[in-house]
XYZ file of C-alpha atoms in Angstrom:
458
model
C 4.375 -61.377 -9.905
C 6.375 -63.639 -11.943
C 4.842 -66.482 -13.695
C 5.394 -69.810 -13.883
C 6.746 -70.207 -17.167
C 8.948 -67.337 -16.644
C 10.665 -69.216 -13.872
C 10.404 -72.283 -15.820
C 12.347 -70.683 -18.548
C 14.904 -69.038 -16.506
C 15.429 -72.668 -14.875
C 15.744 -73.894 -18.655
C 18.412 -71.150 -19.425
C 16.100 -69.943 -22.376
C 18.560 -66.808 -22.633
C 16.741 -64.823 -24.590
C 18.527 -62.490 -26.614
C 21.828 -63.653 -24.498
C 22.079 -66.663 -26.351
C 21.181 -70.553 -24.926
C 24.024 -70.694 -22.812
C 21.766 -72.086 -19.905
C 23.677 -71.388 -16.409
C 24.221 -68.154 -17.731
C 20.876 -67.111 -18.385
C 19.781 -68.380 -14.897
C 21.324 -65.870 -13.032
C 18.560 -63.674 -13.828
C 16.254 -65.397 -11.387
C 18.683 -64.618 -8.776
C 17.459 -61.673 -6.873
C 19.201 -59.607 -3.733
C 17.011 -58.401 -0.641
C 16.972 -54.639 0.286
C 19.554 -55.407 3.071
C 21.775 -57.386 0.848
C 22.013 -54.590 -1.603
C 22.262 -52.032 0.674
C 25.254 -53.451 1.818
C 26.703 -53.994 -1.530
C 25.933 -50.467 -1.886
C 27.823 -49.228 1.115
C 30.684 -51.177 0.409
C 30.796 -49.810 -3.013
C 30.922 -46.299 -2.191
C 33.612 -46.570 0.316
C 35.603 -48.031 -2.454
C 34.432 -45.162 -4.357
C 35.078 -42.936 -1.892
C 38.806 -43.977 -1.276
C 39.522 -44.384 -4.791
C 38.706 -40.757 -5.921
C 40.362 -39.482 -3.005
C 43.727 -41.269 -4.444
C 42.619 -40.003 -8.023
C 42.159 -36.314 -7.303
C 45.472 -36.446 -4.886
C 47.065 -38.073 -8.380
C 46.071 -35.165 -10.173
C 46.550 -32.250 -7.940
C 49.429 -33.356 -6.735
C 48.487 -33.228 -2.950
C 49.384 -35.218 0.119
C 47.525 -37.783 1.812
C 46.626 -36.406 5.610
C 48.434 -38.459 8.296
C 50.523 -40.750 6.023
C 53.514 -39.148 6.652
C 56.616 -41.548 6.098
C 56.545 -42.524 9.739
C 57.605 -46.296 9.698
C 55.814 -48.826 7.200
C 53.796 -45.945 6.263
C 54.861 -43.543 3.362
C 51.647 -42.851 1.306
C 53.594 -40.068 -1.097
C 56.391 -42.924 -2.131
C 53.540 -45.598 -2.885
C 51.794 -42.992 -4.811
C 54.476 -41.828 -7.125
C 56.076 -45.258 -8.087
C 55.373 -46.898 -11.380
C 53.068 -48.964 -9.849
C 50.603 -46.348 -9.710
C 49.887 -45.310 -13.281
C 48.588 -47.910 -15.734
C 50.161 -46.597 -18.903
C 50.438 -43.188 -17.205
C 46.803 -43.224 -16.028
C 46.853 -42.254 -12.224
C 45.300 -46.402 -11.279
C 42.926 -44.571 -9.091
C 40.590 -43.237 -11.801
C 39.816 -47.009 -13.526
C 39.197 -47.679 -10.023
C 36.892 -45.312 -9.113
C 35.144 -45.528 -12.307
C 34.364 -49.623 -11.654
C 33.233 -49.109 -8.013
C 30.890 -46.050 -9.487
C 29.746 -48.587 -11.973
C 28.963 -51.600 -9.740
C 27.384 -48.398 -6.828
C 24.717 -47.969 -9.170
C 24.168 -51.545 -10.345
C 23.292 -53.132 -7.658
C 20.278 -51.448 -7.582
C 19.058 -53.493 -10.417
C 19.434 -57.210 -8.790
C 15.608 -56.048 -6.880
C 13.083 -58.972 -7.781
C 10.964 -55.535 -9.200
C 13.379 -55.531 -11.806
C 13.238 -57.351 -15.454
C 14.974 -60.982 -15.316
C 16.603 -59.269 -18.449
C 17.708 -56.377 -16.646
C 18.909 -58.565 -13.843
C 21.118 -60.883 -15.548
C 23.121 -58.148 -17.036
C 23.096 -56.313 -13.471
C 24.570 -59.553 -12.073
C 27.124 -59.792 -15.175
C 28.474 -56.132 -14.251
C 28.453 -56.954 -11.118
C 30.425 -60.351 -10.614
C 32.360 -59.208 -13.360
C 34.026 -56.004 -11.625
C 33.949 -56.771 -8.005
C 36.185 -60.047 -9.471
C 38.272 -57.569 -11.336
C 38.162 -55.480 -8.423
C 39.572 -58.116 -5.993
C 42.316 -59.708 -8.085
C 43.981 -56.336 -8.886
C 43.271 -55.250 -5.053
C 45.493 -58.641 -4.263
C 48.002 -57.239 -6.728
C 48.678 -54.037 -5.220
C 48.572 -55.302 -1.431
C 51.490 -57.417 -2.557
C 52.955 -55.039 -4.536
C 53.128 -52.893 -1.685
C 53.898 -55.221 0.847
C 56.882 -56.942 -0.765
C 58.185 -54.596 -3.902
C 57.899 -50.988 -2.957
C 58.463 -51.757 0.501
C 56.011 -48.926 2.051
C 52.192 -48.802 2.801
C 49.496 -46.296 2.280
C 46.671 -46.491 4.343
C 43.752 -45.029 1.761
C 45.155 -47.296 -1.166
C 44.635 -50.122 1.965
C 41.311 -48.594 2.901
C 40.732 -49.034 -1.225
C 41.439 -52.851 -1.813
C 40.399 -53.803 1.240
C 36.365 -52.388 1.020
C 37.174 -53.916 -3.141
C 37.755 -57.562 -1.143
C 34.989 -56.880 1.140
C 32.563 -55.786 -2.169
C 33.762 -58.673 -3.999
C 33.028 -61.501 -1.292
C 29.659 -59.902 -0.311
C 28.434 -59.903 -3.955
C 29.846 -63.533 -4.942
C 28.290 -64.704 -1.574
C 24.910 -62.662 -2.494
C 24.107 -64.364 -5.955
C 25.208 -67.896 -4.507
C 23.235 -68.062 -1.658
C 20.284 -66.884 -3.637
C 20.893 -68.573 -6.563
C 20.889 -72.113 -4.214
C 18.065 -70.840 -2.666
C 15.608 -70.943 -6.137
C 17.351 -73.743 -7.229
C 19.391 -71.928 -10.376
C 22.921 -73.242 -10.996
C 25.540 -70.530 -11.610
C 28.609 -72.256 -12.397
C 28.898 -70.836 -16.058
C 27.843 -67.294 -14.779
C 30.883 -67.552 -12.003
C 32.805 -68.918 -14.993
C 32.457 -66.424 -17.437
C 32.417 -63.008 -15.049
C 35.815 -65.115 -13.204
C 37.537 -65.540 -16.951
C 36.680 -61.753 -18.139
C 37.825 -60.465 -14.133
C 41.074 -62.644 -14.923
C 41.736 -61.229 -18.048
C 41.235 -57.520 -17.181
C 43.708 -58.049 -14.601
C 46.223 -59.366 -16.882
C 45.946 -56.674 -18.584
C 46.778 -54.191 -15.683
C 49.812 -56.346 -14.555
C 51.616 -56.600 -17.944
C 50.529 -52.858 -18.815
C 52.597 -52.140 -15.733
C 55.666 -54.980 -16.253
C 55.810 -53.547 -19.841
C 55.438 -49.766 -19.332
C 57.144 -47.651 -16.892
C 56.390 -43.787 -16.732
C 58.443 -40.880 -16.203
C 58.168 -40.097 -12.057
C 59.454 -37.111 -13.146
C 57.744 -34.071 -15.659
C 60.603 -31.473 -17.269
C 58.644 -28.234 -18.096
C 60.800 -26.316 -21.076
C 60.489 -23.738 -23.899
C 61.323 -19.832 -22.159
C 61.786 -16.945 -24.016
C 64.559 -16.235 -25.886
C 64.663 -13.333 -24.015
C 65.268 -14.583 -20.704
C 67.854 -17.158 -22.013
C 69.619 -14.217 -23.417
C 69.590 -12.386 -20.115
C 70.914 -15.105 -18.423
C 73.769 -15.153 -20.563
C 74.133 -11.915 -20.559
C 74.317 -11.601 -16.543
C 77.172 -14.128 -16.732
C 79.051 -12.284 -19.190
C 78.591 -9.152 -17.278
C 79.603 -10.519 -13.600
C 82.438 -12.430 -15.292
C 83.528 -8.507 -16.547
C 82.987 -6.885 -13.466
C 85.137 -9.688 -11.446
C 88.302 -8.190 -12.895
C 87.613 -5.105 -10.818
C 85.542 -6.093 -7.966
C 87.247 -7.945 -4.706
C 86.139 -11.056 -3.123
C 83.400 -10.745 -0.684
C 84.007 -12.028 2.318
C 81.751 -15.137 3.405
C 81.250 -16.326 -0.443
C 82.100 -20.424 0.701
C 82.248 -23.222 -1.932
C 84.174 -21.124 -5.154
C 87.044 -23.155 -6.420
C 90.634 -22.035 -5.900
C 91.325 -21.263 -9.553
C 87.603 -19.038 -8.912
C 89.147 -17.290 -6.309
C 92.020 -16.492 -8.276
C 90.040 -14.650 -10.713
C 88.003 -12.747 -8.055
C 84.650 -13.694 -8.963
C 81.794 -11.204 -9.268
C 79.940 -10.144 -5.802
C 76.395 -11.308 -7.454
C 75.777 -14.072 -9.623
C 72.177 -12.876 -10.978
C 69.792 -16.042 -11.802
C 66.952 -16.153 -14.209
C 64.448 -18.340 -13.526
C 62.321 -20.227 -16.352
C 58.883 -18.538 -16.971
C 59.575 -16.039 -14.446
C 60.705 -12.446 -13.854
C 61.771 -13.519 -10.242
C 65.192 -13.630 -9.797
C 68.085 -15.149 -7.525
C 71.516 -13.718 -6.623
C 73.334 -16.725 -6.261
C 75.526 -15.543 -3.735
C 72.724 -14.326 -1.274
C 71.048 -17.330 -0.591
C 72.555 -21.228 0.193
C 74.305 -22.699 -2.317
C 76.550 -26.238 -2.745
C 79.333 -24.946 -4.886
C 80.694 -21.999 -6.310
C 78.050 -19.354 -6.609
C 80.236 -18.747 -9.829
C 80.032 -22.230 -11.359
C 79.028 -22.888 -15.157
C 75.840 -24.036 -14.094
C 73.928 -23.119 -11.143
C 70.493 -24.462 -10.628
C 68.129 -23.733 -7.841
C 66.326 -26.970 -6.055
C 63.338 -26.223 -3.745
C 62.863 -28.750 -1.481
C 62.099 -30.197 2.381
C 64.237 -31.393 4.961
C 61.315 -34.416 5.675
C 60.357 -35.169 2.418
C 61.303 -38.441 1.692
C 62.177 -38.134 -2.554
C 63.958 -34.774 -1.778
C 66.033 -37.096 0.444
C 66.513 -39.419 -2.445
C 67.680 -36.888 -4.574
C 70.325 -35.040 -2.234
C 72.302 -37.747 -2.764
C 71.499 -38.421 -6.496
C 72.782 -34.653 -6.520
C 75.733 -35.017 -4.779
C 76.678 -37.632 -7.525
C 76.131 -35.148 -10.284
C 78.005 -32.799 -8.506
C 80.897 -35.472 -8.479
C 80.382 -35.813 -12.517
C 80.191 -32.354 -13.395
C 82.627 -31.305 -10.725
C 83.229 -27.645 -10.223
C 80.627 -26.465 -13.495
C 77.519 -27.315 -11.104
C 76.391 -25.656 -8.009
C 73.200 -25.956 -6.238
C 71.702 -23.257 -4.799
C 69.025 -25.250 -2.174
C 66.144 -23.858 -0.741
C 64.176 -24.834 1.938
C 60.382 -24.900 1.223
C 58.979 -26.676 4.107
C 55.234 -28.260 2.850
C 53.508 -27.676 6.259
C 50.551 -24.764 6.133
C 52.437 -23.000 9.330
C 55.343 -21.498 6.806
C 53.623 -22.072 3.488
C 50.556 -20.140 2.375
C 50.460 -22.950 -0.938
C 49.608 -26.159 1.241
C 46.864 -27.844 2.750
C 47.843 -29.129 6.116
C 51.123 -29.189 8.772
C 50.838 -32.706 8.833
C 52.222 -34.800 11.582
C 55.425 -36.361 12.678
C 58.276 -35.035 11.284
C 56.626 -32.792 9.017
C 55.014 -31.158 11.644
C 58.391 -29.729 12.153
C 59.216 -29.044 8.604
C 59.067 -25.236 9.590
C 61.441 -25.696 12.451
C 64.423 -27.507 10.618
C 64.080 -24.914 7.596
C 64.718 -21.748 9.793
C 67.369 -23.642 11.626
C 69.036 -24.542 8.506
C 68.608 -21.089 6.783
C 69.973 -19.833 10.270
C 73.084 -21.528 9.699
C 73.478 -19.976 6.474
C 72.876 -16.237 8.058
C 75.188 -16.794 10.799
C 78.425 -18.606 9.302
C 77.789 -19.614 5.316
C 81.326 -21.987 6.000
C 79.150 -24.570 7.895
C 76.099 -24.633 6.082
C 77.184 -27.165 3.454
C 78.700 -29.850 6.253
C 75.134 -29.108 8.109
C 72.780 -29.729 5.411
C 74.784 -32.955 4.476
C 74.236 -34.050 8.262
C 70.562 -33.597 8.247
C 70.261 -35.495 5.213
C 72.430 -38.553 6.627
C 70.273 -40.684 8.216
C 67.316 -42.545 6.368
C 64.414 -40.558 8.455
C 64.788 -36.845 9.430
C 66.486 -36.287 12.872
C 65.056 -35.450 15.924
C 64.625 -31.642 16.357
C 65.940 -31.554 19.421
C 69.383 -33.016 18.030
C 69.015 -30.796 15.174
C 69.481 -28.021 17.788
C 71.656 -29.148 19.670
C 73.917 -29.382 16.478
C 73.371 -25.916 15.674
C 74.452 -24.561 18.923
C 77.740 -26.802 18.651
C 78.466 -25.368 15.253
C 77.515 -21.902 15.411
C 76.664 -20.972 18.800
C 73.878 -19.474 20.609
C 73.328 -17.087 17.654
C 72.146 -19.484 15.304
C 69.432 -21.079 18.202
C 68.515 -16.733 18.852
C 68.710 -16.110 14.998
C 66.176 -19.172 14.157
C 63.963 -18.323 17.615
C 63.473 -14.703 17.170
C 65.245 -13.116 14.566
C 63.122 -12.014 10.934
C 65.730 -13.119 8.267
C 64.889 -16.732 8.106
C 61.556 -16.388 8.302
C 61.411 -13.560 5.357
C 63.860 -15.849 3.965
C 61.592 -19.080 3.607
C 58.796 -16.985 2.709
C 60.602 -15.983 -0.419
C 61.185 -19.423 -1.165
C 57.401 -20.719 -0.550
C 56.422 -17.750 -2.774
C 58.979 -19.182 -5.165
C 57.022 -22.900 -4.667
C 53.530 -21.201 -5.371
C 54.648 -19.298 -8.486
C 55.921 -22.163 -10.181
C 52.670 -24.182 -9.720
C 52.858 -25.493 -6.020
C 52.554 -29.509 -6.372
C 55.450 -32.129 -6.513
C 58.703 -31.280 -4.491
C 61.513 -31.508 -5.212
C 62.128 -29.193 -7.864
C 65.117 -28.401 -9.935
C 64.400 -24.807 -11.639
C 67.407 -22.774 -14.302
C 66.411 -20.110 -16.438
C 65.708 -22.665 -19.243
C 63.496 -25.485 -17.379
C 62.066 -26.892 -14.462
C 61.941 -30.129 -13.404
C 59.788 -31.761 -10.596
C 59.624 -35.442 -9.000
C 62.020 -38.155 -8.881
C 64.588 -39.961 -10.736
C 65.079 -43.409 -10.767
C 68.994 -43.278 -9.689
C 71.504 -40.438 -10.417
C 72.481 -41.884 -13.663
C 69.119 -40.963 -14.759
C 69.547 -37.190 -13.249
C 73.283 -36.829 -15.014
C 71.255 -38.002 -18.084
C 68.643 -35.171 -18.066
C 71.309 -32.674 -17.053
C 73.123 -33.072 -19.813
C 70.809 -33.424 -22.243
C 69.172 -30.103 -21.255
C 72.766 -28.269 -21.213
C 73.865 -29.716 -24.595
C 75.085 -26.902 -27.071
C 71.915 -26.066 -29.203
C 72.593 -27.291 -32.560
């Protein structure tokens, strides 16, 4: 039991070793019932609990279940924009780290516990769960009005933060009126250090804006050299060899010299390899530079980047060709993810055998068809998707995609491909010298990288 003077004192503000700042020291009187801090407690590990969900998705580089670009909702473009990195920290991790903290403080604000102990419980508390709600603002707007997409766990997130934040304020000023202990200097001080922790966050972001996308360099001499070396080899052996039939997208003045029947590509880190003219390509499987994209038909950045690409393509002209792979990310067709995920991804399997179909069956309409399925904003419907196949190829594209092995051993090769080079973000951009995964900001960017990773060595 408390005594007298003890209250007395903490009515007084004597502080203690916290100084005379009376209001301040009163908020150790204030203490929270069972109830009241078992709620705080539940709220904080929800936030938790969302938070490090968004944090280990940040760093593994998986997908959030059922937030699959349908709509308002596009949880894998929220969570690869600037806005969520603070100076290239993944914004989930501070998070979780401030909702752990305040999860096992409210334990202290018990009237068992030390009116020292207490006031600094309270300062944590007020302090973050301010913090918490101001930057939880900041991101609902920044969603709602900049980056123009939501994501329901980063929702889940600020809105149990709000929900923390009111309980806790409400908490200490109900009790606080309730012994008779003015807080105004407490709400004061854990308001002014809540404020400026969040200005922090905001200009961190307005003044620093990370790479969304990571280049991984530095193979062996030894496979550069191959690389060359194939070149130089199926540039000799064109002067003998005819030209294949089917081998769409070489250049006239290609054709004239007869190019090679295989175009051999290395691949960086890897003793996989590609024939360039075996698999579907944008361009001249003879081209200066080829480089190999993996990617999916309803991924929303790979999207993005088909027409960043196209641009390039435009730039460089008839020295780049893409050779594009379809790697659906749904668990049905590839061993290396976690789910099959819903809405249009749920038929990322389908519209990669119908596209690699295409290919098989008449490599002269693949490029036109993998331009049209790229066209609109959201992936087509499937059943239009088939329908167009039919119209361009015939019944033996639907028969080839329905029943026949090659696609399917065809994207199996190319999720193998996904897994050994590390799974995580799609799209990737792989040559025998680099490979480069996420997003650019625009294609300027992309033309940029390109030829800064293709200058002449010096």
């Amino acid at each position: 039991m408390r005594l007298p003077s003890e209250i007395e004192a903490d009515r007084r503000g004597d502080a203690g070793a916290f100084g005379s700042v009376g209001e301040f020291a009163g908020v150790g009187a204030v203490c929270c019932s069972l109830a009241t801090r078992a709620l705080l407690a539940l709220l904080a590990a929800t936030a938790l609990g969302f938070s490090a969900y968004l944090a280990w998705l940040s760093l593994s580089g998986g997908t959030v279940a059922g937030c699959n670009g349908e709509g308002a909702f596009d949880c894998d473009h929220v969570l690869t924009t600037r806005w969520s990195t603070w100076l290239g920290v993944p914004i989930a991790l501070p998070a979780a780290m401030i909702y752990g903290s305040v999860l096992a403080t409210v334990w202290f604000l018990g009237p068992s516990v030390p009116t020292t102990v207490r006031r600094v419980a309270w300062t944590v508390v007020l302090t973050f769960t301010a913090a918490a709600a101001l930057a939880a603002t900041w991101f609902i707007g920044l969603q709602a009005l900049v980056i123009g997409h939501l994501c329901w766990p980063c929702l889940a997130t600020h809105g149990s933060g709000l929900l923390l934040a009111a309980a806790a304020w409400a908490a200490v000023f109900i009790a606080a009126r309730r012994v008779g202990t003015p807080l105004g200097g407490s709400a004061f001080v854990a308001g002014g250090i809540a404020l400026a922790a969040t200005g922090v966050l905001v200009g961190g972001q307005l003044a620093y804006e990370p790479p969304t996308f990571r280049i991984d360099r530095g193979e062996s001499p030894r496979v550069a050299d191959a690389n060359k070396s194939s070149v130089a080899d199926a540039a000799a052996k064109s002067s003998t060899d005819p030209q294949p039939n089917g081998s769409a997208g070489a250049s006239s003045e290609r054709t004239a010299q007869k190019p090679p029947l295989s175009r051999i590509l290395h691949l960086h880190k890897m003793t996989t390899t590609l024939d360039a003219y075996e698999h579907p390509i944008l361009g001249s499987p003879d081209a200066e530079h080829v480089i190999v994209k993996l990617f999916d038909y309803t991924c929303h950045h790979c999207r993005d980047q088909h027409f960043q690409l196209e641009e390039a393509r435009r730039h460089f002209g008839d020295r780049l060709a893409i050779v594009v792979l379809p790697t659906p990310m749904n668990r049905a067709c590839n061993a290396f993810v976690s789910d099959s995920g819903s809405g249009p991804r749920a038929q990322a399997c389908v519209y990669a055998l119908l596209a690699v179909a295409v290919w098989q069956t008449d490599r002269t309409k693949f490029e036109a068809f993998h331009h049209w399925l790229f066209e609109p904003e959201t992936p087509r419907p499937i059943d239009d998707v088939r329908a167009r196949v039919r119209e361009i190829v015939g019944q033996a594209g639907i028969d080839r995609a329905d029943n026949s092995l090659e696609p399917r051993q065809a994207i199996e090769k190319y999720t193998n491909l996904y897994g050994s080079l590390g799974k995580g973000n799609i799209p990737k951009l792989v040559d025998a010298n680099f490979v480069i995964d996420g997003r650019f900001r625009d294609a300027q960017q992309l033309v940029e990288v390109l030829e800064e990773e293709w200058k002449p060595a010096q």
